[in-house]
mmCIF file of C-alpha atoms in Angstrom:
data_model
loop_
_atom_site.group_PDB
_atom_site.id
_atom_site.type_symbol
_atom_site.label_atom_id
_atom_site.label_comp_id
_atom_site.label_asym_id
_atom_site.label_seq_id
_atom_site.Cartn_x
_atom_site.Cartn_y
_atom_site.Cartn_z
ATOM 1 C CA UNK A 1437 11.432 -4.286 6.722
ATOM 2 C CA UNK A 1438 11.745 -3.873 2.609
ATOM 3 C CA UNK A 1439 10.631 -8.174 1.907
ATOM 4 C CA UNK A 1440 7.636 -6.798 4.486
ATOM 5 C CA UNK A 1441 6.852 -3.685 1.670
ATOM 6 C CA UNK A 1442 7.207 -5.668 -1.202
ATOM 7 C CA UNK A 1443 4.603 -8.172 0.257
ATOM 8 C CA UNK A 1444 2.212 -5.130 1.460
ATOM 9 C CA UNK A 1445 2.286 -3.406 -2.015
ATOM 10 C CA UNK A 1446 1.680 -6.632 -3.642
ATOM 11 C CA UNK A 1447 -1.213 -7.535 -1.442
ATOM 12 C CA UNK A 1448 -2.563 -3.518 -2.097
ATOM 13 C CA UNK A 1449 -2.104 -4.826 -6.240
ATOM 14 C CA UNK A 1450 -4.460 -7.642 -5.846
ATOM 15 C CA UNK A 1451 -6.828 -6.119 -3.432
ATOM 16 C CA UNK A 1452 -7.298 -2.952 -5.638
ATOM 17 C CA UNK A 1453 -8.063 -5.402 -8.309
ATOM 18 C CA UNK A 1454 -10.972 -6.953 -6.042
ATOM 19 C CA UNK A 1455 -12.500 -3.986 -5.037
ATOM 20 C CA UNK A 1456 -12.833 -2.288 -8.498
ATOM 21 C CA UNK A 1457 -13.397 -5.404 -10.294
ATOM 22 C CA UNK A 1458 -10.454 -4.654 -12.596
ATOM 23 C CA UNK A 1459 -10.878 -7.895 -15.880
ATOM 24 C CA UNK A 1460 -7.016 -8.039 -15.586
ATOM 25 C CA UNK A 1461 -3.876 -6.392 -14.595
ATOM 26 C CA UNK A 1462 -0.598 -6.452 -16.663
ATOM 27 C CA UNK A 1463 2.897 -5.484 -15.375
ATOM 28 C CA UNK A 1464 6.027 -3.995 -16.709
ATOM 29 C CA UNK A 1465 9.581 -3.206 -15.290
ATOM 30 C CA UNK A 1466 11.626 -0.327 -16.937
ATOM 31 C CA UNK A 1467 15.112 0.658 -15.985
ATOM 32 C CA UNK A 1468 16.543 3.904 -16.688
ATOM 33 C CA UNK A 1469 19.538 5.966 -16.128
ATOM 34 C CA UNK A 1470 18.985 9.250 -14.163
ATOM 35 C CA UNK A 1471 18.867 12.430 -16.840
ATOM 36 C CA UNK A 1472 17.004 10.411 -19.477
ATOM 37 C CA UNK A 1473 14.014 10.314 -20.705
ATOM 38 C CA UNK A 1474 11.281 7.701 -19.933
ATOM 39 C CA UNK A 1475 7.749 6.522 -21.582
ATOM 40 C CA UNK A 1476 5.249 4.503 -19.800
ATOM 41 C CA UNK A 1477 2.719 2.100 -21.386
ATOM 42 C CA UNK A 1478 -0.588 2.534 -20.395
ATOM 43 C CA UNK A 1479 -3.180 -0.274 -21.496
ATOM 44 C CA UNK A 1480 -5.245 2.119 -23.863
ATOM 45 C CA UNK A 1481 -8.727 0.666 -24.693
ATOM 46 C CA UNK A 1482 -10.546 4.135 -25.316
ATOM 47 C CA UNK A 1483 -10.459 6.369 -28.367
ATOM 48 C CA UNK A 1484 -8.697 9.559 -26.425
ATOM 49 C CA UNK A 1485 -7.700 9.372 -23.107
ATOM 50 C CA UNK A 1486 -9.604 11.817 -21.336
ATOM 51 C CA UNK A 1487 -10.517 8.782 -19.296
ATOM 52 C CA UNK A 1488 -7.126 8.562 -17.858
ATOM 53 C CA UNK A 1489 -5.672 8.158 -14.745
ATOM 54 C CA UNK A 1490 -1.978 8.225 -13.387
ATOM 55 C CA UNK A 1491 -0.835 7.401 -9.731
ATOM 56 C CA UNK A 1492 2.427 6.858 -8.542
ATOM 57 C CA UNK A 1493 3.951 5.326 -5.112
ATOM 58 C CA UNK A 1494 6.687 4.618 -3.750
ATOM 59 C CA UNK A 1495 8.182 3.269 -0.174
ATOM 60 C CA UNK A 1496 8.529 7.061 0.972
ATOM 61 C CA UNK A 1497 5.302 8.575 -0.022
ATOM 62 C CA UNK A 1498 1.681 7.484 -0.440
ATOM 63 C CA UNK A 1499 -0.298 7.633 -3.548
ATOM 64 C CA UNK A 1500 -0.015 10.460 -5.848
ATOM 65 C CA UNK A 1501 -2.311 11.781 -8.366
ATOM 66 C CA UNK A 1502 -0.370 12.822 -11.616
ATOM 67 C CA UNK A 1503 -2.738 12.803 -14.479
ATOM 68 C CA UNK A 1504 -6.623 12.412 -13.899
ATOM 69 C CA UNK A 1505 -8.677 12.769 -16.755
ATOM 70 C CA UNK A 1506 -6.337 13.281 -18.968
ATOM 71 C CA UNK A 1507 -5.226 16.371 -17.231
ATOM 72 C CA UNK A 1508 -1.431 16.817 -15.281
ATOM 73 C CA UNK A 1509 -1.780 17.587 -11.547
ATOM 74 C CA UNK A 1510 0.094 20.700 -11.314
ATOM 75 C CA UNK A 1511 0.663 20.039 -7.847
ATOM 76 C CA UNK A 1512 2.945 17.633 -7.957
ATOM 77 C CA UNK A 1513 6.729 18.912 -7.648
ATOM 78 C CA UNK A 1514 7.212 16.774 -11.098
ATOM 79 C CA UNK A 1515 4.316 18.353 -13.216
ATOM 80 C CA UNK A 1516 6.632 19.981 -15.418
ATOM 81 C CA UNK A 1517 8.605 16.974 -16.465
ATOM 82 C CA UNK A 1518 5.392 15.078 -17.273
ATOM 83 C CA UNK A 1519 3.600 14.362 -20.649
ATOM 84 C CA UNK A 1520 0.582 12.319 -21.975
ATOM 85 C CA UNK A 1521 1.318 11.066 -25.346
ATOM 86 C CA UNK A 1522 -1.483 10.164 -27.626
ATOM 87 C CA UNK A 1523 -1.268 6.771 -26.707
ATOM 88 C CA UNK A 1524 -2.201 7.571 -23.053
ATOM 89 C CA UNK A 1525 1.313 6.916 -22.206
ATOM 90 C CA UNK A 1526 3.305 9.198 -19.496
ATOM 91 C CA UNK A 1527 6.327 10.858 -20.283
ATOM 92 C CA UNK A 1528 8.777 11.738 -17.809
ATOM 93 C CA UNK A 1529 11.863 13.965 -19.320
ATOM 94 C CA UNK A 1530 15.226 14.294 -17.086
ATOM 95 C CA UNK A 1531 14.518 11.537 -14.500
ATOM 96 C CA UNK A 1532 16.176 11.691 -11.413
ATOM 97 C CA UNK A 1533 16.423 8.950 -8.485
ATOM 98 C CA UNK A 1534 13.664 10.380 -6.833
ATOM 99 C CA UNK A 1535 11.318 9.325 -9.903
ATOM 100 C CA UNK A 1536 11.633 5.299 -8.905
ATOM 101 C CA UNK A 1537 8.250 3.609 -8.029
ATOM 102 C CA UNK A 1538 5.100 1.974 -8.993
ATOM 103 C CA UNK A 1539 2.771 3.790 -11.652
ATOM 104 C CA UNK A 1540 -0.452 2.604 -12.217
ATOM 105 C CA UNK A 1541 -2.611 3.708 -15.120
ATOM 106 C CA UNK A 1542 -6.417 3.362 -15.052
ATOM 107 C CA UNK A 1543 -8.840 4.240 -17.109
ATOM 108 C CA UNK A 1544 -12.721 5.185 -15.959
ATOM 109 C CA UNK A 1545 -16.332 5.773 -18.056
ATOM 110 C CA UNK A 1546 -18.993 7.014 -15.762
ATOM 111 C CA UNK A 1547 -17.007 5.556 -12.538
ATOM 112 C CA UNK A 1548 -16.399 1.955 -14.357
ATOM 113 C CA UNK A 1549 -13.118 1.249 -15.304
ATOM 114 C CA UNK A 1550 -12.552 0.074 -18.843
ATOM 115 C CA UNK A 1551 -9.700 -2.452 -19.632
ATOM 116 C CA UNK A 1552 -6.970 -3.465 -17.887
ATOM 117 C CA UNK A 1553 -4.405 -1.745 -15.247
ATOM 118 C CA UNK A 1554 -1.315 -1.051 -16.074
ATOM 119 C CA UNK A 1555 1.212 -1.176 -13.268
ATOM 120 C CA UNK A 1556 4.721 -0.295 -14.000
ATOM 121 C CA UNK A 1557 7.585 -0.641 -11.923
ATOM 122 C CA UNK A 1558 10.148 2.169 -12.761
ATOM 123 C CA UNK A 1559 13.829 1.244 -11.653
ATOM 124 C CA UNK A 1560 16.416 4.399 -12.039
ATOM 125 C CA UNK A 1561 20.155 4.358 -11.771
ATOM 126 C CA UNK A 1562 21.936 7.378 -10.578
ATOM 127 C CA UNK A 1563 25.453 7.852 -10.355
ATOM 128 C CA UNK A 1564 27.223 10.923 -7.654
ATOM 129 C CA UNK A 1565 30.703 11.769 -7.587
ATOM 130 C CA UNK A 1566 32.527 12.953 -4.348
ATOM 131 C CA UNK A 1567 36.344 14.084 -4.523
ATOM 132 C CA UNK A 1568 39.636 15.044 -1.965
ATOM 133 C CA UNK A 1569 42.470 16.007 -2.146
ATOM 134 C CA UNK A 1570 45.460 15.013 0.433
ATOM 135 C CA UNK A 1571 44.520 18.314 2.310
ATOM 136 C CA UNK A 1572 41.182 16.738 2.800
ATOM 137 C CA UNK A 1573 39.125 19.048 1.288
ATOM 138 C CA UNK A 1574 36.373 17.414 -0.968
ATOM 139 C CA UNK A 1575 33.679 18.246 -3.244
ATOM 140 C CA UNK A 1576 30.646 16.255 -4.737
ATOM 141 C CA UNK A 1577 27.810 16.224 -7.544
ATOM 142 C CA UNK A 1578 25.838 14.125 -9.317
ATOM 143 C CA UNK A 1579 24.340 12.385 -12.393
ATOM 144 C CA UNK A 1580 22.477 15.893 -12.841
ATOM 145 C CA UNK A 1581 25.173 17.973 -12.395
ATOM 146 C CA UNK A 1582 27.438 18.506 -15.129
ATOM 147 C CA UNK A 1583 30.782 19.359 -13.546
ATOM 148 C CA UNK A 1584 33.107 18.802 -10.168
ATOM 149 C CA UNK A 1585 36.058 19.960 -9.046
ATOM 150 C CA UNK A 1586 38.634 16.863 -9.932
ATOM 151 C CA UNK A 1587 42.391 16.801 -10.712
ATOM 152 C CA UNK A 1588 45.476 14.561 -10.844
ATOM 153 C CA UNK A 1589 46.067 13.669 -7.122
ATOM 154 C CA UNK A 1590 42.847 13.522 -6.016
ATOM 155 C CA UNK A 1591 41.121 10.834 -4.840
ATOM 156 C CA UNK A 1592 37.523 10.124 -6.324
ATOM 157 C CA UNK A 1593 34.979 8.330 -5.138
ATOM 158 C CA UNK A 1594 31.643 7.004 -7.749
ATOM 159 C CA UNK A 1595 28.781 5.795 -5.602
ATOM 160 C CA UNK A 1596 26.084 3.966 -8.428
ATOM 161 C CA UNK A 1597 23.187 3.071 -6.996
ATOM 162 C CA UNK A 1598 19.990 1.208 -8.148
ATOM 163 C CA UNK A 1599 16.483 3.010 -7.047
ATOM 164 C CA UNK A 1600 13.754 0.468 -6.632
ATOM 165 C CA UNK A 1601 10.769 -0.326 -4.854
ATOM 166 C CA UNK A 1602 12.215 -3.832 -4.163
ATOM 167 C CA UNK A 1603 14.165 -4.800 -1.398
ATOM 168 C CA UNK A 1604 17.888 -5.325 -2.565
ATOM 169 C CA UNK A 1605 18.475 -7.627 -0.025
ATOM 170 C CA UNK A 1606 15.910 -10.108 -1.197
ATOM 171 C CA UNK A 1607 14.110 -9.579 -4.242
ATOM 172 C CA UNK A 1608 16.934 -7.682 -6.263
ATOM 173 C CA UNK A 1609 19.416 -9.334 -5.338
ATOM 174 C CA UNK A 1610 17.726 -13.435 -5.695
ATOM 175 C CA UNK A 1611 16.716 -12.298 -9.352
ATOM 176 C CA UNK A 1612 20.498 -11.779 -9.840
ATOM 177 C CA UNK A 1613 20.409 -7.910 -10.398
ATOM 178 C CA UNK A 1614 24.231 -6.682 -10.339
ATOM 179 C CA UNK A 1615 25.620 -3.277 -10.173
ATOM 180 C CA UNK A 1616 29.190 -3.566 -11.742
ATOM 181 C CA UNK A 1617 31.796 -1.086 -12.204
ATOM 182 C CA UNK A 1618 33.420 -1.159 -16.485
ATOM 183 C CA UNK A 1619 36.021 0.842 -18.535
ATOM 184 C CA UNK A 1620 35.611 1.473 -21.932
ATOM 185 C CA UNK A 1621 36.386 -1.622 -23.213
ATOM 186 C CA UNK A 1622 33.777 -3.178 -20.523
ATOM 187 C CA UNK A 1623 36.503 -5.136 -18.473
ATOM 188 C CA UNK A 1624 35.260 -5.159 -14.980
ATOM 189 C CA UNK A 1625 37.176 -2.629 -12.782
ATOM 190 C CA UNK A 1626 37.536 -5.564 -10.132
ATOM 191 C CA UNK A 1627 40.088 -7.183 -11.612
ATOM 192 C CA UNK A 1628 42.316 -3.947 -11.616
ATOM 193 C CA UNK A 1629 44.359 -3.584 -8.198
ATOM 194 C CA UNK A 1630 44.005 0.206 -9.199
ATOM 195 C CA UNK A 1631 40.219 0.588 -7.859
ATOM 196 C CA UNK A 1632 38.451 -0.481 -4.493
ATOM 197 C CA UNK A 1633 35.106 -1.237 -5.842
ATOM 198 C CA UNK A 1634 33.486 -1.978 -2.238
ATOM 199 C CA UNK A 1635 29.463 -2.667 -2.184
ATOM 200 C CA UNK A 1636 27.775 -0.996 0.082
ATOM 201 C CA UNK A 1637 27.286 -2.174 3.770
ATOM 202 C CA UNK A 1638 23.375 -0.973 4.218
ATOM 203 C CA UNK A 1639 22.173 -2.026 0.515
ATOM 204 C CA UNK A 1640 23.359 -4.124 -2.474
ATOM 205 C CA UNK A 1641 21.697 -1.414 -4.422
ATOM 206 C CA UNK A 1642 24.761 0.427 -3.833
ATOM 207 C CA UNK A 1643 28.406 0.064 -5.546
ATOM 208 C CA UNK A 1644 31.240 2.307 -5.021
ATOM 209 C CA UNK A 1645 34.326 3.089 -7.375
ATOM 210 C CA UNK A 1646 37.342 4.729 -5.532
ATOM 211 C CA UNK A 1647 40.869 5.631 -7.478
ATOM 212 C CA UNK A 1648 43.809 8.491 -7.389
ATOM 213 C CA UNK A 1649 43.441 10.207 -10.278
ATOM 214 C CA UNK A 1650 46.275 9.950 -12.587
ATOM 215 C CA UNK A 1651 47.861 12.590 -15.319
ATOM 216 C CA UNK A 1652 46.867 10.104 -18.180
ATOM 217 C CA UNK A 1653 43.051 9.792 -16.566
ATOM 218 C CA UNK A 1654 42.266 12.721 -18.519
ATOM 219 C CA UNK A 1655 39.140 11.935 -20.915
ATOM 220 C CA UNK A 1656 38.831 8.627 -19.122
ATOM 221 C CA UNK A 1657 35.645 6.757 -19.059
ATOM 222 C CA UNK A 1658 34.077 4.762 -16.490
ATOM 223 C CA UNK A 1659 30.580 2.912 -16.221
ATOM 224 C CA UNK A 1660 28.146 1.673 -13.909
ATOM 225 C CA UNK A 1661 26.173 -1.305 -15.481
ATOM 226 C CA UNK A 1662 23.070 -2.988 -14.000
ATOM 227 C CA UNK A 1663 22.751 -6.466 -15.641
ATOM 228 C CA UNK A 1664 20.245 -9.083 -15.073
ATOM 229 C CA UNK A 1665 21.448 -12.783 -15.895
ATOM 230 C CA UNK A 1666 24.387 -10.881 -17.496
ATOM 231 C CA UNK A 1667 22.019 -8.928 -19.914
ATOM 232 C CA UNK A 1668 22.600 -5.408 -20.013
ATOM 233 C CA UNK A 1669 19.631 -3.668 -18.665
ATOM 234 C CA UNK A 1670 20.888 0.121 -18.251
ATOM 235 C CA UNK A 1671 24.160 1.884 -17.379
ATOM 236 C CA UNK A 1672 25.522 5.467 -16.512
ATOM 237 C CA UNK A 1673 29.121 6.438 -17.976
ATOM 238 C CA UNK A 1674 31.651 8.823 -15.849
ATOM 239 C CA UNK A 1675 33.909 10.711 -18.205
ATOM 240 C CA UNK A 1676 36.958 12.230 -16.246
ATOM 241 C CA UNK A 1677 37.763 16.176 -17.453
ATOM 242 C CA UNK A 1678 40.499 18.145 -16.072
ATOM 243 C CA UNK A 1679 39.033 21.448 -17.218
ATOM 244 C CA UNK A 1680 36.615 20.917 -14.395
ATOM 245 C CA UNK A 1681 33.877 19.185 -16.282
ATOM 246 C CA UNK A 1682 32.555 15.889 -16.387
ATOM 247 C CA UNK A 1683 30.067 14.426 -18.077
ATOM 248 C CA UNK A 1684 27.389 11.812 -17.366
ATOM 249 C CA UNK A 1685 24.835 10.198 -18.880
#
């Protein structure tokens, strides 16, 4: 079912190009950790960009107007997190999982478009944290959150996972995407008996960390890289605190 989206939305690319005889279309993948913040190119060939147009899909919704004419939809649930800089790019502070998906920036004079498209694929990794203790009780957050309930003894589960409009199954995961689980020093967790990294059943998207916390696991840090060809592309870093607070970013 994803290989059959990625081949609709790329046949939707090209016939979009046809129908509004667009000169040329260029194409950009950014990946991003979830709480940063993000700038998209747009293929400015105007002096101002009153001209402007922002859309955004992804495989749960349809196409969404953010900016047109230069001007932020404000109903879209994201309008406050969204900018146009100068440049006609779009800001987007604090992303969040939810933000993955194709943009496309246009630009129109008297219902002609001017230039060329700019369609940009916006990858986001997100990190949550779940956590029990023997009694079974358990508690969770996420990459946005900035504390949970953790403590020596308990058992904690990290869940990383890659948002993307691809199919991990196919496209993600025959570019040779990987989702791997670091310490500080950036030895992979694998090769410790001390963690059951496990990727998920239902997605390579999706890699989990599991551990018992230890007394000495205080201030510890843990990260979730996504490499492509072993280049670093983006990561998210778990930092263990007793006092009830963790920190990611």
């Amino acid at each position: 079912m994803a290989d059959k989206y990625d081949l609709c939305l790329l046949g939707l690319i090209i016939l979009s190009s046809l129908l509004t005889g667009t000169s040329g279309v260029t194409y950009d993948e950014v990946f991003i950790s979830s709480g940063e913040n993000v700038s998209l190119s747009c293929n400015k060939t105007l002096s101002d960009c009153k001209s402007t147009t922002w859309t955004y899909e992804n495989r749960h919704s349809g196409r969404v107007d953010l900016i047109t004419g230069g001007i932020k939809n404000k109903d879209t649930e994201r309008h406050e997190r969204l900018s146009l800089e100068s440049d006609c790019s779009l800001n987007i502070k604090n992303v969040t999982g939810e933000d993955y998906g194709l943009y496309i920036c246009e630009q129109y004079v008297n219902g002609r478009e001017q230039g060329s498209d700019a369609y940009v694929y916006l990858h986001v990794l997100h990190v949550s944290v779940s956590s029990s203790s023997s009694s079974s009780s358990s508690s969770s957050s996420s990459s946005s959150s900035s504390q949970t309930e953790i403590s020596p003894g308990r058992s904690v589960t990290l869940s990383c996972q890659l948002y993307t409009v691809f199919s991990c199954d196919g496209r993600v995961h025959s570019r040779r995407y990987e989702l791997l689980w670091v310490n500080q020093a950036g030895v992979d967790l694998k090769t410790d008996s001390r963690y059951q990294i496990l990727s998920s059943s239902s997605s390579r998207c999706i890699l989990t960390l599991t551990t018992t916390l230890l007394n000495e696991d205080d201030n510890r840090e843990w990260r979730c890289q996504l490499t492509h060809r072993d280049q670093l592309l983006t990561s998210v870093r778990y930092t263990v605190k007793y006092s009830g607070h963790v920190h990611l970013y």
